[in-house]
Short mmCIF file of C-alpha atoms and ligand atoms in Angstrom, two decimals:
data_model
loop_
_atom_site.label_atom_id
_atom_site.label_comp_id
_atom_site.label_asym_id
_atom_site.label_seq_id
_atom_site.Cartn_x
_atom_site.Cartn_y
_atom_site.Cartn_z
CA MET O 7 -0.33 -0.01 0.18
CA SER O 8 1.55 3.96 -0.60
CA GLN O 9 2.20 5.81 1.91
CA ILE O 10 -0.33 8.60 1.47
CA SER O 11 -4.11 8.34 0.91
CA VAL O 12 -5.92 11.09 -1.34
CA ILE O 13 -9.21 10.48 0.59
CA SER O 14 -12.29 11.97 -1.77
CA GLY O 15 -15.44 13.61 -0.06
CA ILE O 16 -18.21 13.20 -2.89
CA THR O 17 -18.19 17.17 -4.35
CA SER O 18 -14.82 16.08 -5.53
CA ASP O 19 -14.69 12.36 -6.75
CA GLU O 20 -13.52 12.63 -10.69
CA ILE O 21 -10.80 14.92 -9.42
CA ALA O 22 -9.73 13.34 -6.04
CA LYS O 23 -9.77 10.08 -8.75
CA LYS O 24 -7.30 11.52 -10.47
CA ILE O 25 -5.09 13.14 -8.42
CA ALA O 26 -4.54 9.91 -6.29
CA LYS O 27 -3.46 7.62 -9.47
CA LYS O 28 -1.14 11.47 -10.12
CA ILE O 29 0.84 11.49 -7.05
CA LYS O 30 0.30 7.00 -6.75
CA ALA O 31 -2.02 6.78 -3.34
CA ASN O 32 -4.46 4.60 -2.18
CA LEU O 33 -7.78 5.67 -2.86
CA VAL O 34 -10.05 6.09 -0.18
CA LYS O 35 -13.73 6.59 -0.97
CA SER O 36 -16.19 8.10 0.79
CA GLU O 37 -20.06 5.98 0.90
CA ILE O 38 -22.90 8.77 2.26
CA ARG O 39 -25.87 8.37 3.17
CA THR O 40 -28.51 10.74 4.31
CA PHE O 41 -31.20 10.31 6.78
CA PRO O 42 -34.10 11.43 7.10
CA ASP O 43 -33.61 14.33 8.74
CA GLY O 44 -31.15 15.67 6.29
CA GLU O 45 -28.13 14.32 8.14
CA SER O 46 -24.98 13.12 5.88
CA LYS O 47 -23.68 9.28 7.26
CA ILE O 48 -19.96 8.74 5.12
CA THR O 49 -18.35 5.82 5.14
CA LEU O 50 -15.04 5.33 4.34
CA ILE O 51 -14.42 2.23 1.69
CA GLY O 52 -11.16 1.74 1.61
CA LYS O 53 -7.32 1.85 4.72
CA ILE O 54 -6.08 4.82 5.25
CA ALA O 55 -2.62 5.28 5.65
CA LYS O 56 -0.88 5.90 8.48
CA LYS O 57 2.10 8.86 7.26
CA ARG O 58 -0.29 11.14 5.03
CA SER O 59 -3.42 11.44 4.11
CA ILE O 60 -5.07 13.81 1.82
CA VAL O 61 -8.30 15.10 1.83
CA ILE O 62 -10.37 16.69 -1.32
CA GLN O 63 -13.49 18.05 -0.88
CA SER O 64 -15.44 20.76 -2.83
CA ILE O 65 -17.84 23.05 -0.73
CA PHE O 66 -20.40 24.02 -2.69
CA PRO O 67 -24.24 23.46 -2.70
CA PRO O 68 -25.62 22.09 -0.51
CA VAL O 69 -22.67 24.62 1.22
CA ASP O 70 -23.45 23.77 5.10
CA THR O 71 -23.57 19.90 4.37
CA ASN O 72 -20.50 19.62 2.64
CA LEU O 73 -18.49 21.48 4.94
CA VAL O 74 -19.44 18.91 7.87
CA GLN O 75 -18.82 16.16 5.32
CA ILE O 76 -15.18 17.52 4.45
CA LEU O 77 -15.23 18.77 8.41
CA SER O 78 -15.82 14.68 9.56
CA LEU O 79 -13.68 13.39 6.17
CA ILE O 80 -10.41 15.30 7.95
CA THR O 81 -11.45 14.44 12.20
CA LYS O 82 -11.46 10.46 10.50
CA ALA O 83 -8.08 10.88 8.60
CA LYS O 84 -6.01 12.11 11.77
CA GLU O 85 -7.57 9.18 13.78
CA ASN O 86 -5.89 6.38 11.37
CA SER O 87 -2.19 9.32 9.71
CA SER O 88 -0.14 11.86 11.75
CA LYS O 89 -0.55 14.77 8.53
CA VAL O 90 -3.52 15.66 7.20
CA ASP O 91 -3.49 17.88 4.03
CA VAL O 92 -6.53 19.11 3.12
CA VAL O 93 -7.61 20.50 -0.64
CA VAL O 94 -10.55 22.37 -0.64
CA PRO O 95 -10.74 23.00 -4.57
CA TYR O 96 -14.40 25.45 -4.25
CA MET O 97 -14.06 27.18 -0.91
CA GLY O 98 -17.97 27.98 -0.09
CA TYR O 99 -18.14 31.42 2.37
CA ALA O 100 -14.25 32.62 1.25
CA ARG O 101 -16.81 35.91 0.03
CA GLN O 102 -17.73 35.62 3.54
CA ASP O 103 -14.19 37.27 4.09
CA ARG O 104 -14.95 40.92 5.87
CA GLU O 105 -17.62 42.43 8.21
CA PHE O 106 -18.79 44.60 4.69
CA LEU O 107 -21.66 46.03 7.20
CA PRO O 108 -22.09 46.50 10.59
CA GLY O 109 -22.80 43.24 12.81
CA GLU O 110 -21.53 40.68 10.08
CA ILE O 111 -19.89 37.56 10.82
CA VAL O 112 -16.72 36.95 8.98
CA THR O 113 -17.53 33.61 8.64
CA MET O 114 -13.70 32.47 6.93
CA LYS O 115 -12.92 33.30 10.37
CA VAL O 116 -15.28 30.50 12.20
CA LEU O 117 -13.52 27.95 9.29
CA ALA O 118 -10.24 28.13 9.41
CA LYS O 119 -10.91 27.16 13.49
CA LEU O 120 -13.61 23.88 12.04
CA PHE O 121 -10.99 22.83 10.00
CA LYS O 122 -7.83 23.36 12.40
CA GLY O 123 -9.87 22.10 15.41
CA ALA O 124 -10.84 18.73 13.09
CA GLY O 125 -6.84 18.37 13.02
CA ALA O 126 -6.10 19.83 9.29
CA SER O 127 -2.34 20.18 8.32
CA LYS O 128 -2.33 22.04 5.04
CA ILE O 129 -4.56 23.84 3.27
CA THR O 130 -4.60 24.10 -0.70
CA VAL O 131 -7.53 25.85 -2.28
CA VAL O 132 -7.86 26.98 -6.09
CA ASP O 133 -8.59 30.63 -7.17
CA ILE O 134 -10.19 31.48 -3.92
CA HIS O 135 -12.11 34.93 -4.14
CA SER O 136 -9.69 36.24 -2.43
CA LEU O 137 -6.62 36.17 -0.44
CA ILE O 138 -8.16 37.86 2.78
CA GLY O 139 -9.59 34.24 3.85
CA LEU O 140 -6.94 32.92 4.13
CA LYS O 141 -5.30 35.15 6.71
CA TYR O 142 -7.83 33.69 9.96
CA PHE O 143 -5.59 30.75 8.81
CA SER O 144 -2.63 29.66 11.23
CA ASN O 145 -2.50 26.07 9.38
CA LYS O 146 0.05 26.02 6.66
CA THR O 147 -2.14 27.59 2.91
CA GLN O 148 -1.67 27.50 -0.70
CA ASN O 149 -3.87 29.49 -3.53
CA VAL O 150 -2.98 27.51 -6.67
CA SER O 151 -4.20 29.13 -9.94
CA ALA O 152 -6.30 26.94 -12.42
CA ILE O 153 -5.32 30.70 -14.76
CA PRO O 154 -2.48 28.73 -16.64
CA ASP O 155 -5.07 26.07 -17.22
CA LEU O 156 -7.83 28.07 -18.56
CA VAL O 157 -5.71 29.78 -21.01
CA LYS O 158 -4.15 26.73 -22.13
CA TYR O 159 -8.29 26.60 -23.56
CA PHE O 160 -8.97 29.49 -25.18
CA LYS O 161 -5.68 29.62 -26.75
CA LYS O 162 -7.38 26.99 -28.85
CA LEU O 163 -9.88 28.77 -30.27
CA ARG O 164 -9.48 31.45 -32.69
CA LEU O 165 -10.65 34.36 -31.25
CA LYS O 166 -10.65 38.47 -33.53
CA ASN O 167 -7.57 40.74 -31.77
CA PRO O 168 -8.65 39.22 -28.20
CA LEU O 169 -9.53 41.59 -25.06
CA ILE O 170 -8.97 40.65 -21.56
CA ILE O 171 -12.33 42.09 -19.06
CA SER O 172 -12.55 42.06 -15.51
CA PRO O 173 -15.94 42.64 -14.44
CA ASP O 174 -14.91 44.37 -11.44
CA GLN O 175 -12.25 45.98 -10.10
CA GLY O 176 -11.10 43.66 -7.29
CA GLY O 177 -10.06 41.24 -10.49
CA LYS O 178 -8.16 43.26 -11.81
CA GLN O 179 -5.08 41.53 -11.02
CA ARG O 180 -6.67 37.90 -11.96
CA ALA O 181 -7.55 39.51 -15.60
CA LYS O 182 -3.29 41.22 -15.33
CA GLU O 183 -2.27 37.07 -14.65
CA PHE O 184 -4.75 36.16 -17.30
CA ALA O 185 -4.06 38.24 -20.00
CA LYS O 186 -0.03 38.14 -19.20
CA GLU O 187 -0.37 34.46 -20.26
CA PHE O 188 -2.11 34.71 -23.16
CA ASN O 189 -0.39 36.90 -24.22
CA SER O 190 -3.32 39.87 -24.66
CA ASP O 191 -4.61 43.27 -22.75
CA TYR O 192 -6.68 43.54 -20.33
CA ILE O 193 -9.08 45.90 -18.62
CA ALA O 194 -11.69 46.46 -15.25
CA LEU O 195 -15.13 47.81 -15.23
CA GLU O 196 -15.87 49.41 -12.04
CA LYS O 197 -18.72 47.93 -11.02
CA ALA O 198 -20.81 48.36 -7.84
CA ARG O 199 -22.99 46.02 -5.71
CA ASP O 200 -26.00 47.03 -3.09
CA ARG O 201 -24.75 45.10 0.24
CA LYS O 202 -28.07 44.72 1.71
CA THR O 203 -30.37 43.62 -1.59
CA GLY O 204 -27.02 41.63 -3.54
CA LYS O 205 -27.91 43.86 -6.45
CA VAL O 206 -25.20 45.08 -8.65
CA LYS O 207 -25.04 47.95 -11.80
CA ILE O 208 -21.72 48.45 -14.19
CA LYS O 209 -21.03 52.27 -13.45
CA THR O 210 -18.12 52.15 -16.10
CA THR O 211 -19.19 54.33 -19.04
CA ASN O 212 -18.02 54.44 -22.82
CA LEU O 213 -15.66 51.92 -23.42
CA SER O 214 -14.56 52.31 -27.39
CA GLU O 215 -11.51 50.11 -26.95
CA VAL O 216 -14.19 46.48 -26.88
CA GLU O 217 -15.92 47.43 -30.60
CA ASN O 218 -15.14 44.98 -32.71
CA ARG O 219 -12.87 42.96 -30.79
CA ASP O 220 -13.94 39.87 -28.74
CA LEU O 221 -14.14 39.31 -25.55
CA ILE O 222 -13.45 37.11 -22.76
CA LEU O 223 -14.81 38.20 -19.49
CA VAL O 224 -12.42 36.59 -16.85
CA ASP O 225 -13.83 36.25 -13.52
CA ASP O 226 -13.19 33.93 -10.20
CA MET O 227 -16.81 32.59 -9.81
CA ILE O 228 -20.34 32.90 -11.17
CA SER O 229 -22.76 32.07 -8.70
CA THR O 230 -26.21 33.95 -9.73
CA GLY O 231 -25.04 35.55 -12.55
CA GLY O 232 -25.92 39.06 -11.84
CA SER O 233 -22.40 40.19 -12.29
CA LEU O 234 -21.33 38.69 -15.54
CA ILE O 235 -24.98 39.74 -16.88
CA LYS O 236 -24.56 43.55 -16.19
CA ALA O 237 -21.23 42.74 -18.01
CA THR O 238 -22.39 41.39 -21.14
CA GLN O 239 -25.50 43.56 -21.56
CA PHE O 240 -22.61 46.65 -21.34
CA LEU O 241 -19.83 45.25 -23.43
CA LYS O 242 -22.21 44.70 -26.47
CA LYS O 243 -23.47 48.31 -26.21
CA GLN O 244 -20.13 49.06 -26.97
CA LYS O 245 -20.66 47.26 -30.08
CA CYS O 246 -18.08 44.92 -29.12
CA LYS O 247 -17.50 40.59 -31.22
CA ARG O 248 -18.35 37.45 -29.06
CA ILE O 249 -18.15 37.89 -25.57
CA TYR O 250 -16.36 34.55 -23.87
CA VAL O 251 -16.43 34.07 -20.23
CA ALA O 252 -13.23 32.11 -17.84
CA CYS O 253 -13.99 31.69 -14.47
CA THR O 254 -12.49 29.22 -11.96
CA HIS O 255 -15.60 28.18 -10.44
CA ALA O 256 -19.09 27.66 -11.64
CA LEU O 257 -21.41 27.37 -9.66
CA LEU O 258 -24.77 28.70 -11.78
CA ILE O 259 -26.83 28.39 -9.15
CA ASN O 260 -30.99 27.61 -11.29
CA ASP O 261 -31.18 29.40 -14.52
CA ALA O 262 -28.13 31.30 -14.02
CA GLU O 263 -26.31 29.65 -17.73
CA LYS O 264 -29.09 30.19 -19.38
CA LYS O 265 -29.64 34.09 -18.38
CA ILE O 266 -26.29 34.60 -19.10
CA LYS O 267 -25.90 33.15 -22.46
CA LYS O 268 -29.10 35.22 -23.02
CA ALA O 269 -27.52 37.80 -22.28
CA GLY O 270 -25.11 37.74 -25.27
CA VAL O 271 -22.53 35.81 -23.69
CA THR O 272 -21.24 33.30 -26.95
CA SER O 273 -19.56 30.16 -24.05
CA ILE O 274 -19.15 29.17 -20.76
CA ILE O 275 -15.72 27.72 -20.00
CA SER O 276 -15.02 26.57 -15.99
CA THR O 277 -12.86 24.49 -14.08
CA ASN O 278 -13.13 21.20 -12.85
CA THR O 279 -13.42 22.69 -9.08
CA ILE O 280 -17.34 21.79 -9.61
CA PRO O 281 -18.00 19.55 -12.20
CA GLY O 282 -21.24 20.51 -14.36
CA LYS O 283 -21.80 21.08 -18.49
CA THR O 284 -19.40 24.27 -18.64
CA SER O 285 -15.81 22.12 -17.07
CA LYS O 286 -14.69 21.68 -19.89
CA VAL O 287 -10.83 22.32 -17.92
CA ASP O 288 -9.06 19.71 -16.00
CA ILE O 289 -7.55 21.16 -13.00
CA SER O 290 -6.03 17.97 -11.25
CA ASN O 291 -2.47 18.22 -13.30
CA THR O 292 -1.91 22.06 -11.23
CA ILE O 293 -3.44 20.51 -8.26
CA ALA O 294 -1.02 17.38 -7.62
CA LYS O 295 1.94 19.00 -8.49
CA ALA O 296 1.33 22.31 -5.98
CA ILE O 297 0.77 18.97 -3.63
CA MET O 298 3.76 17.69 -3.91
C1 R5P E 17 -17.28 39.14 -6.56
O1 R5P E 17 -16.60 40.50 -6.32
C2 R5P E 17 -16.99 37.46 -7.69
O2 R5P E 17 -15.81 38.13 -7.98
C3 R5P E 17 -18.18 37.00 -8.82
O3 R5P E 17 -17.99 38.36 -10.04
C4 R5P E 17 -19.27 37.61 -7.47
O4 R5P E 17 -19.36 36.35 -6.50
C5 R5P E 17 -19.71 36.49 -8.94
O5 R5P E 17 -21.41 36.70 -8.19
P1 R5P E 17 -22.93 36.46 -8.91
O6 R5P E 17 -22.29 35.51 -9.95
O7 R5P E 17 -23.98 36.02 -8.58
O8 R5P E 17 -23.15 37.13 -9.40
#
């Protein structure tokens, strides 16, 4: 048996299987039974290595259920392995990293305590919403970038004089990194979000440089699609050509995909941190390299 086990949570079973193969670890799978009251009963299938375990589980909806599951996996891993590393390809709650309005709880602080308490050593995430979320962890942390993998995909498309766009100033660095790797230029729009209703609006006015060009809107995540829809509607009015979306985590809540396409997006490309119809870019190789 290998000295390393990859313990796969059900939200990341495909990615975990690939990582286990790449790093030659033995794969321990989770079997879940959901009780009538909603509780998860988790059974691990396979033997956990004594030396090191790597728990892999994204925290997408149902977020709290998947959070309790990853904490349970870490706890069980720690009972058997001396070192438990954790990979959270999509870190739920990452946007709750600051007290935006008085009285708001910074849930990332809570997660940091829970991961530590369960027995996690190092925590690896992919394109976390902001690095601020990681500063609450007393564990070692690392943020892995999916941008090189996304760029590889986009290099195969024949785009017309492409320009990289961030839908907001918060994503400017991400757009810059994408543009550098893609060998093009970039701009960032001005977006404002109402902190009470969550509604967004684009504050940027005229943008002549997008005219007659193909655009790639780059974002860390899509939830309701609100940010991308507003950005797309604005960019279409500026007479651009096609609009593509490159994002790491596509939650695509309810009919977000349909609404984004209706607004004028040609195609949405995401990674498999959240498996789904748009997750055409595999990030397992990049994660495997980062954790070894
Ligand atoms: C915001 O700053 C993020 O980077 C995303 O743009 C945002 O969270 C996506 O959420 P939604 O799809 O609901 O607009």
